Structure formats: C-alpha cells, structure tokens
Amino acid sequence: MRLIKTKDYDDMSRKAAAIISSQVTLKPNSVLGLATGSTVEGLYEILAKEYEDGLLDFSDVTSINLDEYAGLAPDHDQSYDYFMSTNLFNKINIHRNNTYLPDGTADNMDEECRRYDSIIETFGPLDLQLLGLGHNGHIGFNEPADSFSKGTQYIKLTDETIKANSRFFNDESEVPRGAVTMGIGSIMKSKTALLCVSGSGKAEILKEVLEGPVKPQVPGSILQLHNDVIVIADADALKYVEI
Ligand code: GLP
C-alpha cells in the first residue's frame, strides 16, 4: 500500500488527478473504474480542465462506474449517471457509448447485476479503480456485511448511508433505499486501486480501513490485501494514522 498524505482537499484532488492523467497518458485506451461523491468532484474538475487545455485525450478511454441508486433514472439530478455527465463526461471527449453505469431503473435487478458483471468481464480487469470511502467504510455501495461481495449486487442502504447522502437531496425521505454496486471481488481485481479520502469526519473509519483487521463489517479494509493500492488522504482524514 502506498499512502500519500496531502495538505488539504485541493492538494488531494491535484495528486489524485495527476495519477489518473498519467494513467490515461501512458495507456490511452485505459479502462477506468470511476466513482461519484463529493470527494472526487475536485479531481474531476482538474481532469476536465486538463482536457480543455489540450493536455489529455479521453477518446479511447472506457469507463465503468461503481454504482447507481435504485429507482433513479439517468436524468434525475441525484442519479450517479447525471453526476458523471455533469462533473466529467460532458466536459471531456470520452465517447458516451464507452461509459458504463448500472441501470438503477431495471425491472429485474438480478438480471441487471449479471449484465453489469458481463460488462466488467468484457473490459476488465480495470486498469485503475478510483474509490471514495463511505462514513461506515463502504466502497462503491458495498455496505458493512457478514461477507465480502464478489460480483455486482443490489444492496439495501444502511440508515447511516441514507443519512450521510441526504445532504444531496431535499429531504432524507427522498434518498433511495437501495442501490446497485460493483462487487468487492471486481474492485479487488483492478490493477491499481486509488482511494481518496478527505476530512476529519472520515478520520476514524480511515484508521480502521488502513490499520484495523480486514473484515466485511469494514468493507474498505479489504484494500489492505490489494496488490497495488494507493491511498491519497488529507491531513484531517489521517489525523489518527501515524505516517
Ligand atoms: C457514496 C458512494 C461512494 C462514495 C461514498 C463517499 O455513497 N456510493 O461511491 O465514495 O459514498 O461519498 P462522499 O465522497 O460524498 O463522501
């Protein structure tokens, strides 16, 4: 594991964006596993600016996102599809038909999970999987559980996650109760995993993820066993970790 401590959120965003830029520069047809959430907004902004400045070309890149809320159509302003369009895809030259997200509105969730697994199988293993961290240690939407998931799954969101994500909705009651998420097995097969964490609100869980026992009750702790994981976290998030 490579652990990089940054001054603050902006510094974390710059360093994470630099790793993704290098990945795309070194391998223009990279398969990127992408994430959503406030943690990655800053780094997407930097990547979009680099594209605008002619420094990056995404025309051969394929992206496979981690997750999507159940029940939200792509044009819903809180869907992860909408997040990706507005924060990144509409600002760079990636081909929209080379971008993949789970369909949160699928009638048959089991079929949707298998469909998504076959996409991951076709394009994978992911060259680089970007990850944020949930307040309860989730990665993607893989919530604390009794075992680690392998493939894509439909998941019932925990009350903690519903509460944490309610800041993006008008009201907690509007937060979807379920989601479709790439499995931990697929995340672990990525060639490189890049975990970004910011803020003191995640300091306790980050310490558990990095230093605690590897257990499905702290899903992110599995990353301790990843062959090539880079953690970029700011000083606030790392306040309980000796580095
Ligand atoms: C969300 C997403 C995750 C994200 C995490 C942290 O629920 N499903 O993919 O990494 O929670 O979000 P944020 O960066 O907004 O704190």
Short mmCIF file of C-alpha atoms in Angstrom, two decimals, residues 3-229:
data_model
loop_
_atom_site.label_atom_id
_atom_site.label_comp_id
_atom_site.label_asym_id
_atom_site.label_seq_id
_atom_site.Cartn_x
_atom_site.Cartn_y
_atom_site.Cartn_z
CA LEU A 3 -0.11 6.14 1.46
CA ILE A 4 0.11 9.77 0.41
CA LYS A 5 -0.79 12.47 2.90
CA THR A 6 -1.90 15.78 1.44
CA LYS A 7 -2.32 19.22 2.99
CA ASP A 8 -6.00 19.50 2.24
CA TYR A 9 -8.83 18.60 -0.16
CA ASP A 10 -7.39 20.60 -3.09
CA ASP A 11 -3.99 19.01 -2.68
CA MET A 12 -5.63 15.55 -2.54
CA SER A 13 -7.58 16.36 -5.73
CA ARG A 14 -4.46 17.53 -7.56
CA LYS A 15 -2.43 14.46 -6.63
CA ALA A 16 -5.24 12.03 -7.48
CA ALA A 17 -5.89 13.80 -10.80
CA ALA A 18 -2.17 13.56 -11.59
CA ILE A 19 -2.29 9.76 -11.17
CA ILE A 20 -5.34 9.45 -13.44
CA SER A 21 -3.76 11.77 -16.05
CA SER A 22 -0.60 9.65 -16.07
CA GLN A 23 -2.69 6.52 -16.46
CA VAL A 24 -4.53 7.94 -19.49
CA THR A 25 -1.32 9.37 -20.97
CA LEU A 26 0.60 6.12 -20.60
CA LYS A 27 -2.31 3.96 -21.78
CA PRO A 28 -4.78 5.95 -23.91
CA ASN A 29 -7.19 3.01 -24.09
CA SER A 30 -7.32 2.61 -20.32
CA VAL A 31 -10.35 1.11 -18.63
CA LEU A 32 -11.10 3.36 -15.69
CA GLY A 33 -13.33 2.41 -12.79
CA LEU A 34 -14.96 5.65 -11.73
CA ALA A 35 -16.61 6.84 -8.54
CA THR A 36 -19.06 9.53 -7.51
CA GLY A 37 -19.39 11.71 -4.42
CA SER A 38 -18.05 15.00 -3.12
CA THR A 39 -14.57 13.52 -2.61
CA VAL A 40 -13.99 13.12 -6.35
CA GLU A 41 -15.63 16.33 -7.60
CA GLY A 42 -12.41 18.33 -7.31
CA LEU A 43 -10.28 15.85 -9.17
CA TYR A 44 -12.84 15.57 -11.98
CA GLU A 45 -12.74 19.35 -12.31
CA ILE A 46 -8.95 19.20 -12.72
CA LEU A 47 -9.18 16.43 -15.34
CA ALA A 48 -11.80 18.42 -17.27
CA LYS A 49 -9.51 21.48 -17.19
CA GLU A 50 -6.55 19.42 -18.41
CA TYR A 51 -8.67 18.15 -21.30
CA GLU A 52 -9.77 21.70 -22.10
CA ASP A 53 -6.13 22.80 -22.12
CA GLY A 54 -5.31 20.08 -24.62
CA LEU A 55 -3.26 18.04 -22.16
CA LEU A 56 -5.45 14.94 -22.07
CA ASP A 57 -7.33 12.83 -24.58
CA PHE A 58 -10.11 10.50 -23.41
CA SER A 59 -11.25 9.39 -26.86
CA ASP A 60 -10.00 5.81 -26.37
CA VAL A 61 -10.89 5.51 -22.70
CA THR A 62 -13.61 3.19 -21.40
CA SER A 63 -15.16 3.91 -18.01
CA ILE A 64 -17.13 1.62 -15.75
CA ASN A 65 -18.74 3.27 -12.75
CA LEU A 66 -19.03 1.70 -9.36
CA ASP A 67 -22.68 2.16 -8.58
CA GLU A 68 -26.09 3.72 -9.09
CA TYR A 69 -29.10 4.38 -6.88
CA ALA A 70 -32.03 2.04 -7.40
CA GLY A 71 -35.05 3.81 -8.84
CA LEU A 72 -33.30 6.91 -10.17
CA ALA A 73 -33.37 7.41 -13.93
CA PRO A 74 -30.23 8.84 -15.61
CA ASP A 75 -31.84 12.27 -15.94
CA HIS A 76 -32.64 12.52 -12.20
CA ASP A 77 -30.34 15.19 -10.83
CA GLN A 78 -29.19 12.95 -7.97
CA SER A 79 -28.52 9.88 -10.09
CA TYR A 80 -24.89 8.92 -10.45
CA ASP A 81 -25.36 8.92 -14.21
CA TYR A 82 -26.29 12.61 -14.00
CA PHE A 83 -23.37 13.25 -11.63
CA MET A 84 -20.91 11.71 -14.09
CA SER A 85 -22.37 13.61 -17.06
CA THR A 86 -22.27 16.97 -15.36
CA ASN A 87 -18.99 16.58 -13.48
CA LEU A 88 -16.95 14.82 -16.13
CA PHE A 89 -18.37 13.18 -19.24
CA ASN A 90 -19.90 16.34 -20.74
CA LYS A 91 -16.64 18.19 -20.20
CA ILE A 92 -14.22 15.76 -21.87
CA ASN A 93 -14.07 13.85 -25.14
CA ILE A 94 -14.91 10.41 -23.80
CA HIS A 95 -17.43 8.64 -26.08
CA ARG A 96 -20.67 8.24 -24.18
CA ASN A 97 -21.09 4.72 -25.53
CA ASN A 98 -17.79 3.83 -23.89
CA THR A 99 -19.13 4.80 -20.46
CA TYR A 100 -20.99 2.33 -18.30
CA LEU A 101 -23.11 2.68 -15.18
CA PRO A 102 -25.58 0.24 -13.65
CA ASP A 103 -29.21 0.86 -14.63
CA GLY A 104 -30.96 1.79 -11.40
CA THR A 105 -34.36 1.54 -13.06
CA ALA A 106 -34.00 -2.02 -14.37
CA ASP A 107 -37.13 -4.14 -13.77
CA ASN A 108 -35.13 -7.20 -12.88
CA MET A 109 -32.23 -6.33 -10.58
CA ASP A 110 -30.71 -9.83 -10.71
CA GLU A 111 -30.51 -9.62 -14.47
CA GLU A 112 -29.10 -6.12 -14.25
CA CYS A 113 -26.36 -7.30 -11.87
CA ARG A 114 -25.40 -10.12 -14.25
CA ARG A 115 -25.45 -7.70 -17.21
CA TYR A 116 -23.10 -5.36 -15.35
CA ASP A 117 -20.78 -8.24 -14.41
CA SER A 118 -20.54 -9.24 -18.05
CA ILE A 119 -19.53 -5.66 -18.96
CA ILE A 120 -16.82 -5.76 -16.28
CA GLU A 121 -15.74 -9.18 -17.54
CA THR A 122 -15.58 -7.96 -21.15
CA PHE A 123 -13.50 -4.85 -20.48
CA GLY A 124 -11.77 -5.80 -17.25
CA PRO A 125 -9.67 -6.04 -15.33
CA LEU A 126 -9.92 -2.34 -14.67
CA ASP A 127 -6.62 -0.55 -15.16
CA LEU A 128 -7.38 1.88 -12.37
CA GLN A 129 -10.28 1.87 -9.94
CA LEU A 130 -10.99 5.20 -8.28
CA LEU A 131 -12.69 4.93 -4.88
CA GLY A 132 -14.16 7.18 -2.24
CA LEU A 133 -14.94 5.97 1.26
CA GLY A 134 -18.32 5.94 2.96
CA HIS A 135 -18.62 7.06 6.58
CA ASN A 136 -19.26 3.44 7.54
CA GLY A 137 -16.33 2.14 5.49
CA HIS A 138 -18.30 1.26 2.36
CA ILE A 139 -16.61 1.24 -1.03
CA GLY A 140 -18.89 1.66 -4.01
CA PHE A 141 -22.14 0.94 -2.23
CA ASN A 142 -20.84 -2.24 -0.62
CA GLU A 143 -22.19 -1.70 2.87
CA PRO A 144 -20.89 -3.43 6.02
CA ALA A 145 -21.96 -7.08 5.84
CA ASP A 146 -21.15 -10.57 7.06
CA SER A 147 -19.16 -11.43 3.96
CA PHE A 148 -17.40 -9.66 1.10
CA SER A 149 -19.41 -9.49 -2.13
CA LYS A 150 -17.89 -10.93 -5.30
CA GLY A 151 -19.91 -9.59 -8.19
CA THR A 152 -22.38 -6.77 -8.78
CA GLN A 153 -25.19 -6.77 -6.27
CA TYR A 154 -28.37 -4.99 -5.35
CA ILE A 155 -27.91 -3.60 -1.87
CA LYS A 156 -30.19 -2.15 0.76
CA LEU A 157 -28.61 1.05 2.02
CA THR A 158 -27.95 1.38 5.73
CA ASP A 159 -29.59 4.15 7.76
CA GLU A 160 -26.14 5.68 8.20
CA THR A 161 -25.58 5.94 4.45
CA ILE A 162 -29.09 7.27 3.84
CA LYS A 163 -28.42 9.96 6.44
CA ALA A 164 -24.95 10.79 5.08
CA ASN A 165 -26.22 11.08 1.50
CA SER A 166 -29.36 13.03 2.44
CA ARG A 167 -27.28 16.22 2.13
CA PHE A 168 -27.63 15.91 -1.64
CA PHE A 169 -31.44 15.58 -1.54
CA ASN A 170 -34.18 17.98 -0.36
CA ASP A 171 -35.14 15.59 2.35
CA GLU A 172 -33.95 12.29 3.86
CA SER A 173 -37.16 10.60 2.70
CA GLU A 174 -36.13 11.23 -0.92
CA VAL A 175 -32.89 9.21 -0.64
CA PRO A 176 -33.32 5.88 -2.45
CA ARG A 177 -33.32 2.90 -0.09
CA GLY A 178 -31.32 0.68 -2.42
CA ALA A 179 -28.52 0.73 -4.97
CA VAL A 180 -26.71 -1.45 -7.48
CA THR A 181 -23.00 -1.70 -6.84
CA MET A 182 -19.98 -3.33 -8.39
CA GLY A 183 -18.83 -6.15 -6.10
CA ILE A 184 -15.75 -6.10 -3.93
CA GLY A 185 -14.35 -9.04 -5.91
CA SER A 186 -14.33 -6.90 -9.08
CA ILE A 187 -12.82 -3.93 -7.25
CA MET A 188 -10.06 -6.19 -5.91
CA LYS A 189 -9.27 -7.44 -9.42
CA SER A 190 -8.40 -3.91 -10.59
CA LYS A 191 -4.74 -3.50 -11.49
CA THR A 192 -4.47 -0.37 -9.34
CA ALA A 193 -6.92 0.97 -6.78
CA LEU A 194 -6.85 4.66 -5.89
CA LEU A 195 -8.67 5.50 -2.67
CA CYS A 196 -9.27 9.18 -1.92
CA VAL A 197 -10.38 10.36 1.49
CA SER A 198 -10.88 13.85 2.87
CA GLY A 199 -11.99 15.46 6.09
CA SER A 200 -11.96 14.73 9.81
CA GLY A 201 -15.43 13.14 9.58
CA LYS A 202 -13.76 10.13 7.95
CA ALA A 203 -10.68 10.02 10.22
CA GLU A 204 -11.91 7.22 12.50
CA ILE A 205 -13.14 4.98 9.71
CA LEU A 206 -10.00 5.60 7.66
CA LYS A 207 -7.85 4.42 10.56
CA GLU A 208 -9.93 1.23 10.73
CA VAL A 209 -9.67 0.76 6.97
CA LEU A 210 -5.89 1.16 6.99
CA GLU A 211 -4.90 -0.39 10.29
CA GLY A 212 -7.79 -2.46 11.61
CA PRO A 213 -8.48 -6.12 10.92
CA VAL A 214 -9.66 -6.95 7.40
CA LYS A 215 -13.36 -7.69 7.84
CA PRO A 216 -16.58 -7.32 5.82
CA GLN A 217 -18.04 -5.13 8.58
CA VAL A 218 -15.48 -2.53 7.36
CA PRO A 219 -15.66 -3.19 3.61
CA GLY A 220 -12.78 -0.82 2.70
CA SER A 221 -10.40 -2.79 4.92
CA ILE A 222 -10.16 -5.39 2.12
CA LEU A 223 -7.95 -2.91 0.29
CA GLN A 224 -5.12 -3.86 2.66
CA LEU A 225 -4.96 -7.05 0.58
CA HIS A 226 -4.96 -5.32 -2.83
CA ASN A 227 -1.78 -5.82 -4.86
CA ASP A 228 -1.43 -2.18 -5.81
CA VAL A 229 -3.40 0.30 -3.77
#
